[in-house]
Coordinates of C-alpha atoms in Angstrom, one line a residue:
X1 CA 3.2 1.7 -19.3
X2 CA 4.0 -1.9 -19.4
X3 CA 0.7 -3.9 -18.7
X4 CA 0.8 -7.5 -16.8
X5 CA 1.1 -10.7 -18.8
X6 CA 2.6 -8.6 -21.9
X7 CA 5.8 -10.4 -21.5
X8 CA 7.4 -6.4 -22.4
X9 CA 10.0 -5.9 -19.5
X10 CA 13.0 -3.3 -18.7
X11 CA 16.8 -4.9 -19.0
X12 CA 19.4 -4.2 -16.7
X13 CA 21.1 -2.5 -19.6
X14 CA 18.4 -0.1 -19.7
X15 CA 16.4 -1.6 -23.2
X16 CA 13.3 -2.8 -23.3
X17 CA 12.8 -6.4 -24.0
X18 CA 9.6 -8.0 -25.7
X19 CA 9.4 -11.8 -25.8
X20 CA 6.9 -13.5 -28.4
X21 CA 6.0 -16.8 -29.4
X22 CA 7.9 -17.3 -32.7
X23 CA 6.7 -21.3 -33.8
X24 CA 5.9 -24.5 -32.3
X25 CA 7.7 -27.6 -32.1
X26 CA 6.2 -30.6 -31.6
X27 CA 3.2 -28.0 -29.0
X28 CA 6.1 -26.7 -27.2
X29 CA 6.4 -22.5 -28.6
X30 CA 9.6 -21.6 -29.5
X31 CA 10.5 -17.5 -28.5
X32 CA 11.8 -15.0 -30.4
X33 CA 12.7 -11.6 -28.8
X34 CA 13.0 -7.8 -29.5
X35 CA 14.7 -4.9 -28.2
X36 CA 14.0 -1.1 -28.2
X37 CA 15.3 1.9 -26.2
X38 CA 11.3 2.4 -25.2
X39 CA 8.7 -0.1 -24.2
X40 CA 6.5 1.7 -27.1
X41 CA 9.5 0.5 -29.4
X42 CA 9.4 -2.7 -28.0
X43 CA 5.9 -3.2 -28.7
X44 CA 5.8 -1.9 -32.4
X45 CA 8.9 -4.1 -33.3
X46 CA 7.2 -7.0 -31.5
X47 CA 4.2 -6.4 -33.7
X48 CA 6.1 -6.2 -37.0
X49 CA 8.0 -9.5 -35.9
X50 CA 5.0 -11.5 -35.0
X51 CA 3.4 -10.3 -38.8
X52 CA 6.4 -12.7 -39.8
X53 CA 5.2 -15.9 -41.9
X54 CA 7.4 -17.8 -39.2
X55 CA 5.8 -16.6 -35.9
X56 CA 2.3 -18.6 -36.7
X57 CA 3.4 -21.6 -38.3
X58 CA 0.2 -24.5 -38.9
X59 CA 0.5 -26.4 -35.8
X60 CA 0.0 -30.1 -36.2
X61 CA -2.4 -32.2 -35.0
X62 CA -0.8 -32.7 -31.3
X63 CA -0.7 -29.1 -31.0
X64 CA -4.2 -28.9 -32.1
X65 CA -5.4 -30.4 -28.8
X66 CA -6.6 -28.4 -25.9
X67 CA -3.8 -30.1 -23.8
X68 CA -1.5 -28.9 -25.8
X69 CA -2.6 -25.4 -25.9
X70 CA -2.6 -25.8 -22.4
X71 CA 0.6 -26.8 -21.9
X72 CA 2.1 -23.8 -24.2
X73 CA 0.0 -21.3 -21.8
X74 CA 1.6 -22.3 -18.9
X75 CA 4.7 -22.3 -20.8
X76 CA 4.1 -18.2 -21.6
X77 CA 2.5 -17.0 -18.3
X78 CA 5.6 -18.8 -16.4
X79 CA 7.0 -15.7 -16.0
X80 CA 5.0 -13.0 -15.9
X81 CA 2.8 -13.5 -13.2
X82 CA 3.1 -14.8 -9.6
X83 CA 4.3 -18.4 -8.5
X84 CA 1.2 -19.1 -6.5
X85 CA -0.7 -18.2 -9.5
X86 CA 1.0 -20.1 -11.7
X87 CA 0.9 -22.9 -9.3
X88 CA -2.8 -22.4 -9.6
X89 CA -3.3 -22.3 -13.2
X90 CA -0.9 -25.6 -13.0
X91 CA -3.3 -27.7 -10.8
X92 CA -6.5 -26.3 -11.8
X93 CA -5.4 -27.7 -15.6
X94 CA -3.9 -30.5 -14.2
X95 CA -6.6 -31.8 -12.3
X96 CA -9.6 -30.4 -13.7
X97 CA -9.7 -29.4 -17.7
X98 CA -6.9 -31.8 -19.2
X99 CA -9.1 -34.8 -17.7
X100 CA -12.0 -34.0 -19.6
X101 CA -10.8 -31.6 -22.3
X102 CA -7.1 -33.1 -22.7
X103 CA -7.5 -34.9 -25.7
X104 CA -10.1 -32.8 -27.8
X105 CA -9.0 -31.2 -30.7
X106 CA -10.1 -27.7 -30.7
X107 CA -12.0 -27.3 -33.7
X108 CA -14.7 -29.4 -32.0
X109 CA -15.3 -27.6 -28.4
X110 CA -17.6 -25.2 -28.2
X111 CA -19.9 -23.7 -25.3
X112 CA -21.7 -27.1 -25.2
X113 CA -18.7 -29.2 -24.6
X114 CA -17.5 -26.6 -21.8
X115 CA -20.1 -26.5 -20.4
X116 CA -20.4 -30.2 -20.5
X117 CA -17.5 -30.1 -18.3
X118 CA -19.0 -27.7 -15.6
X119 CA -21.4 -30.4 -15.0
X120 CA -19.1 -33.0 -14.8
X121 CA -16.9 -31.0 -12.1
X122 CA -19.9 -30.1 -10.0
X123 CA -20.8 -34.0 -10.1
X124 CA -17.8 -36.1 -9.9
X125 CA -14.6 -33.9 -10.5
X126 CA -13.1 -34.0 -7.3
X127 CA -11.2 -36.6 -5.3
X128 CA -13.1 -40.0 -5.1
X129 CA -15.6 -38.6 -7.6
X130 CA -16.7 -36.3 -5.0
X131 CA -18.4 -32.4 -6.6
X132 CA -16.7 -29.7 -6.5
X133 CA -18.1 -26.4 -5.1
X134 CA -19.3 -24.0 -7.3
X135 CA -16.5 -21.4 -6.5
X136 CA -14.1 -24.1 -7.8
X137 CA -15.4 -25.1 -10.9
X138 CA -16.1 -21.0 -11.5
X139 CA -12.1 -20.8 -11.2
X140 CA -11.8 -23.4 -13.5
X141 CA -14.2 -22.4 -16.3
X142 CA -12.0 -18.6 -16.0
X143 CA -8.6 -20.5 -16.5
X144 CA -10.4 -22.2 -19.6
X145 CA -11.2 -18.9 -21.0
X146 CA -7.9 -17.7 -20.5
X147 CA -6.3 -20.3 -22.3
X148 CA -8.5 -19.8 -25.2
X149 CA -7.9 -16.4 -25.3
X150 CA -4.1 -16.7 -25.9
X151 CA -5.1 -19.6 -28.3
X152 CA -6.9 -17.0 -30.1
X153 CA -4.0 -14.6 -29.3
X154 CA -2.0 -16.7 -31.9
X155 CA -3.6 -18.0 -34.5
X156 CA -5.9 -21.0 -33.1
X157 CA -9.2 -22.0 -34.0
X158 CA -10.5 -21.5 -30.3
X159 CA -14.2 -21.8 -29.6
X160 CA -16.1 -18.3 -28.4
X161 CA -17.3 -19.2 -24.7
X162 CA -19.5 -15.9 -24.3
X163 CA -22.2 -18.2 -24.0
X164 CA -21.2 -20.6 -20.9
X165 CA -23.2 -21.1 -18.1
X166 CA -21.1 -20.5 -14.4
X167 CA -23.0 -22.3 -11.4
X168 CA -24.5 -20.5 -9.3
X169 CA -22.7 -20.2 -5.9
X170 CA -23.9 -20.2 -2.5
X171 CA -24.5 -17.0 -0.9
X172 CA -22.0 -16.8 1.4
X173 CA -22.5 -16.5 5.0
X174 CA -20.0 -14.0 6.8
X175 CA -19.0 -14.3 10.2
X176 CA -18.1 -11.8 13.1
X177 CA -17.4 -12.4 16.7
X178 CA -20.8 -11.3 18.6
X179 CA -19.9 -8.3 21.2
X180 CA -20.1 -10.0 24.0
X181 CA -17.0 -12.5 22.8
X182 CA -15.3 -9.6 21.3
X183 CA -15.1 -8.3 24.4
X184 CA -13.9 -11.0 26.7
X185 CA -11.8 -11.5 23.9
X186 CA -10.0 -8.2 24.0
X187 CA -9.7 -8.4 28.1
X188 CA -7.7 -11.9 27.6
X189 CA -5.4 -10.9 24.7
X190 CA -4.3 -7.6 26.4
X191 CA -3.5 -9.6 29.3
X192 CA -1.6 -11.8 28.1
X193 CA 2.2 -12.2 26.6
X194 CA 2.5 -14.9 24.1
X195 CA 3.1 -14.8 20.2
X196 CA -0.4 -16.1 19.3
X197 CA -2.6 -13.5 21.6
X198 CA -0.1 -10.8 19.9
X199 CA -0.5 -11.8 16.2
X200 CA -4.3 -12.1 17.0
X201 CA -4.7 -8.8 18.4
X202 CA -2.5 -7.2 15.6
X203 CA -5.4 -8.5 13.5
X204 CA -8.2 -8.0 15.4
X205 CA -7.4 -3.8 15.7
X206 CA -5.6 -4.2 11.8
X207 CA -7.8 -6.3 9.8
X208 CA -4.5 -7.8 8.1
X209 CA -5.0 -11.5 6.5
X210 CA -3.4 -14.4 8.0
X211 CA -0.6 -14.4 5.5
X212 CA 0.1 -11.0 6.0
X213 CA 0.3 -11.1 9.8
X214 CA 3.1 -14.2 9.2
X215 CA 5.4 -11.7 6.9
X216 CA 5.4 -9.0 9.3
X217 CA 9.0 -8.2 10.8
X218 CA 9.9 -6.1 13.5
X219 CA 11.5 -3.1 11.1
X220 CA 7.5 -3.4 9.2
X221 CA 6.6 -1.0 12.4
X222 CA 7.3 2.5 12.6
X223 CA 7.2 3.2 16.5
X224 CA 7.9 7.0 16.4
X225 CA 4.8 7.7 13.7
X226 CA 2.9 4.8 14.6
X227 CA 2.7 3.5 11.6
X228 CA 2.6 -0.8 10.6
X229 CA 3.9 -1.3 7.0
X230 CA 2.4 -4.1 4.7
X231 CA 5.0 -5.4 2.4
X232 CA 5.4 -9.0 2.1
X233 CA 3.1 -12.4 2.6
X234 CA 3.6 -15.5 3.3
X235 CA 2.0 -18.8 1.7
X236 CA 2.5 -22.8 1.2
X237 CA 2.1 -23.6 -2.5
X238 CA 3.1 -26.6 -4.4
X239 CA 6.8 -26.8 -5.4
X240 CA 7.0 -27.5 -9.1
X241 CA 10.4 -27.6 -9.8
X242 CA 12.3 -30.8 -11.0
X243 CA 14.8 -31.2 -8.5
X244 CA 12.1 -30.8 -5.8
X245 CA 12.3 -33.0 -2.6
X246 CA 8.6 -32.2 -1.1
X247 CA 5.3 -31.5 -3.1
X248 CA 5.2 -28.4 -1.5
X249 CA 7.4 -25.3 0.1
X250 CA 6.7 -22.3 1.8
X251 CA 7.5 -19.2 0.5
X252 CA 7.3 -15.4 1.5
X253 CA 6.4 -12.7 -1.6
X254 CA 4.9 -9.3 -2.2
X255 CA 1.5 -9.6 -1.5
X256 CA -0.8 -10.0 -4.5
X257 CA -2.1 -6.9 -5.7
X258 CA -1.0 -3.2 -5.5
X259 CA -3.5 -1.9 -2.7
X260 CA -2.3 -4.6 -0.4
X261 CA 0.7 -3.5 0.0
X262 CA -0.5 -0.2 2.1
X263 CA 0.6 1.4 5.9
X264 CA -2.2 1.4 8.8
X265 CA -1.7 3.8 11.2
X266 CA -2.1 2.1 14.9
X267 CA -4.2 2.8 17.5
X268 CA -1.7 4.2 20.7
X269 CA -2.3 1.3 23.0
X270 CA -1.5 -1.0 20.0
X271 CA 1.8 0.7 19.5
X272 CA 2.4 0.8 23.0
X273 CA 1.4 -3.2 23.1
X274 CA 4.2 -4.1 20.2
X275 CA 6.8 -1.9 21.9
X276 CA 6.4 -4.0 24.9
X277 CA 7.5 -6.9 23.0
X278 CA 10.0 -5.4 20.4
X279 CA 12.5 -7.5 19.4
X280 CA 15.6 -6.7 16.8
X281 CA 14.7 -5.7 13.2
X282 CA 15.7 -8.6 10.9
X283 CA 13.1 -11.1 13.0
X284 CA 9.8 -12.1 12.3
X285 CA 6.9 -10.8 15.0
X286 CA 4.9 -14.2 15.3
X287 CA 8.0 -16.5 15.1
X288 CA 10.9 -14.0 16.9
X289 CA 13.1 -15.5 14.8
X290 CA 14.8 -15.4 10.8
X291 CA 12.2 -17.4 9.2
X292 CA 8.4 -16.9 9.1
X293 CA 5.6 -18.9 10.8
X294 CA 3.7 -21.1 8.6
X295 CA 0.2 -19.6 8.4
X296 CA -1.8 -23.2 8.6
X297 CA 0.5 -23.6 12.0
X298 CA -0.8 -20.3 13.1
X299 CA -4.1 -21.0 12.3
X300 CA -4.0 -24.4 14.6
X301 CA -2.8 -22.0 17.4
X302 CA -5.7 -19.8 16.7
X303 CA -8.4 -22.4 16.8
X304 CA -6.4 -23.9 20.5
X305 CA -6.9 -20.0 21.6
X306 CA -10.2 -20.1 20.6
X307 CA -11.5 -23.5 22.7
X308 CA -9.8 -22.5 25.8
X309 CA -10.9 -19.3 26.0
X310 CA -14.5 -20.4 25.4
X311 CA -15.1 -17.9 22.3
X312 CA -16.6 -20.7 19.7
X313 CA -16.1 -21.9 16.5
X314 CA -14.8 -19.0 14.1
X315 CA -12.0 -18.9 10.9
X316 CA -9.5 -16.5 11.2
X317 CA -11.0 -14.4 8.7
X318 CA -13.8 -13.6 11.0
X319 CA -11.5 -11.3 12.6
X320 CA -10.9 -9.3 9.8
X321 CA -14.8 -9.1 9.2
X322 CA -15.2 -8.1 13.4
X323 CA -12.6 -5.5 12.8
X324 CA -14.3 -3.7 9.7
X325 CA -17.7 -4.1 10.9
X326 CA -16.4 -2.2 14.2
X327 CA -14.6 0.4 12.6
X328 CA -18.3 1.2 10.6
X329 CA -19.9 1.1 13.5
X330 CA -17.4 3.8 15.3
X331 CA -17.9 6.0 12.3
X332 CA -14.7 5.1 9.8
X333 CA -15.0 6.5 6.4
X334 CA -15.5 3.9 3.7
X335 CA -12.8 4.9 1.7
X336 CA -10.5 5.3 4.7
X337 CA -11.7 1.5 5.9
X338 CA -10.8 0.2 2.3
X339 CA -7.3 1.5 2.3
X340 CA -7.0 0.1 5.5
X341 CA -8.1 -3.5 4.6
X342 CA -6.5 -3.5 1.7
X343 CA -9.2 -3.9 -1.2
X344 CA -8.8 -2.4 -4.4
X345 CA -12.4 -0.6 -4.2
X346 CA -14.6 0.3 -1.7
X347 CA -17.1 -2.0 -3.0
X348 CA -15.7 -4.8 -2.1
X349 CA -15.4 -3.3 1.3
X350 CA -19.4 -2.8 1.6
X351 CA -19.9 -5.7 0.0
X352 CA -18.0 -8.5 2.1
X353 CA -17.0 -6.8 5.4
X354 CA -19.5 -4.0 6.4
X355 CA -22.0 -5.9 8.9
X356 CA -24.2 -3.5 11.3
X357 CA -25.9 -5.3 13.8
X358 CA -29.6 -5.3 14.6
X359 CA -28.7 -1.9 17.2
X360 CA -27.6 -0.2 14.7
X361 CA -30.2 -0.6 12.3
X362 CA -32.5 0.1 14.8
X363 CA -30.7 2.9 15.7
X364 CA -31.3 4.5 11.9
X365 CA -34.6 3.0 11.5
X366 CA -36.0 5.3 14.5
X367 CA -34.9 8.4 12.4
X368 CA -37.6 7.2 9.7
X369 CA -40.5 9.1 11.4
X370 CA -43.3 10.5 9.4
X371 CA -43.0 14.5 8.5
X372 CA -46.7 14.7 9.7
X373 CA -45.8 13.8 13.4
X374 CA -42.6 15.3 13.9
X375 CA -44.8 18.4 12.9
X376 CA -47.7 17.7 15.1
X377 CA -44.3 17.8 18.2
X378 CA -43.3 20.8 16.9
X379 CA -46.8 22.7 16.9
X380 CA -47.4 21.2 20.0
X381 CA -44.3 22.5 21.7
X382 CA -44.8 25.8 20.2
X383 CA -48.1 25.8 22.3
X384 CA -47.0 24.8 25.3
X385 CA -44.4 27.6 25.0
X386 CA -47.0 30.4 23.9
X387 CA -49.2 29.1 27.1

């Protein structure tokens, strides 16, 4: 099976093709590629290729820099992983390790000199020489051992970073709507008509994420089973391309990983609610019409729905939370409650989005009651039956 970022992939024609870096010019790699009526095939001839005194010519001093190994990363992940990752990788090096590991040559980093630049990111490597959070700089220190991974990959002197140090992050502080607003919450949205008290209940009784609830068209729900399929996503990311007349572009993909792409059955009055306002397959359900909404413009709407309703201060995301915390607390399997939300494990489900409230621990912690008493109730009820 072919494996992501192996750059192996299946031709039109039926053969596998494997893509490898053959040389460098001037830190840009040159490709060489080879075919094979298997992927295995592929893959051995690959191997034998790259053994070639060609494929890992000395590279010269330019190519000896980290920005240039950067740059020839970029250059081989292009296309085999998504373009909002890529655009990731792009800005993260952009605006965070080429400014303070750009022009080092890489037989003199090491973990000191990494981790030099941790410090400078959580101190000054943000806009105005503002920190960056500790989440951020984490990312960044992960896209720096990536690239030095492929440097290793083909035949650089790249430093061994087993021994960085990551900050330590916040613990992070999840939010769910109290009852209470949950349950005004639900009176007002079933109540009403409009495309932003539908796309909110959809992921109040769903748990979908914001850029999930944008992709969904009206041919994504399966009336006579019930049934809402998760297939596509939409984001903003930052348009790269040469020709490009903004610095950004909206675009609508798979979502990223395998489980997120799933089917949640709905509840009946949830079905009943989107039949109401079924419109022609082909159309989007927040927008009604051929072309997604934006989620930061949904998101605006949200917070408006929010103030004049009364319900407080909460992200979006705090609906997804207030929907897995409920489904817990009306007796959903774990694994079932994953599946549903998406995650790839069911730890990250207990981990993140499983939040019983004070009631319910109560509730289990007056089932801790010492053997000794509940046998003293027992003897004594025996007596009283006996007298």
């Amino acid at each position: 099976m072919p494996r992501k970022g192996e750059n192996i992939f299946r031709r039109r024609d039926g053969r596998w093709e494997a893509r490898y870096i053959r040389k460098y010019e001037d830190g840009k790699p040159k490709y060489g590629y080879v075919y094979g009526k298997s992927y295995a095939e592929a893959k051995e001839r690959r191997k034998k290729a790259q053994a070639a005194p060609e494929t890992f010519s000395p590279p010269g001093q330019r190519a000896g820099t980290f920005s240039a190994l950067a740059a020839m990363f970029l250059a081989d992940v292009r296309f085999s992983v998504r373009e909002s990752t890529y655009t990731l990788y792009n800005k993260t090096i952009k605006n965070y390790l080429v400014p303070y590991l750009g022009g080092c040559l890489l037989t003199k980093l090491d973990c000191a000199a990494v981790n030099g630049l941790a410090r400078w990111l959580l101190g000054n490597g943000g806009k105005k020489g503002t920190g960056l959070s500790p989440k951020t700089v984490t990312d960044a220190l992960c896209v720096a051992k990536e690239i030095f991974a492929f440097g290793k990959q083909n035949g650089y002197a790249c430093p061994n970073l087993d021994g960085i140090r990551y900050p330590q992050k916040k613990a992070r502080t999840t939010e769910i709507f109290a009852e209470e607003n949950r349950r005004e919450m639900e009176r007002s949205l079933l109540s009403a008509e409009d495309g932003v008290s539908l796309g909110v209940l959809l992921t109040l009784f769903t748990g979908l994420r914001l850029g999930e609830l944008c992709g969904l068209r009206w041919e994504d729900v399966d009336f006579g089973r019930k049934v809402l399929s998760v297939r596509r996503t939409v984001e903003r990311i930052a348009d790269l391309s040469p020709d490009r007349g903004a610095k950004t572009k909206l675009v609508v993909s798979e979502p990223k990983t395998e489980s997120s792409v799933r089917r949640i059955p709905l509840p009946a009055f949830l079905a009943e609610y989107l039949l109401s306002a079924r419109r022609e397959d082909g159309l989007y359900i927040l927008s009604g019409r051929e072309q997604p909404t934006e989620p930061h413009t949904f998101y605006i709407r949200y917070k408006r729905y929010l103030k004049r309703n009364g319900l407080g201060e909460h992200s979006f995301h705090a609906l997804r939370h207030t929907f897995a915390t409920l489904c817990m607390e009306r007796g959903f399997d774990v694994k079932s409650l994953s599946e549903i939300l998406g995650h790839a494990s069911v730890t990250t489900t207990l981990k993140f989005y499983v939040h019983p409230n004070l009631e319910e621990k109560r509730r289990q912690m007056e089932a801790l009651t010492p053997d000794c008493l509940s046998d003293r109730a027992e003897n004594g009820e025996e007596n009283g039956e006996e007298n």
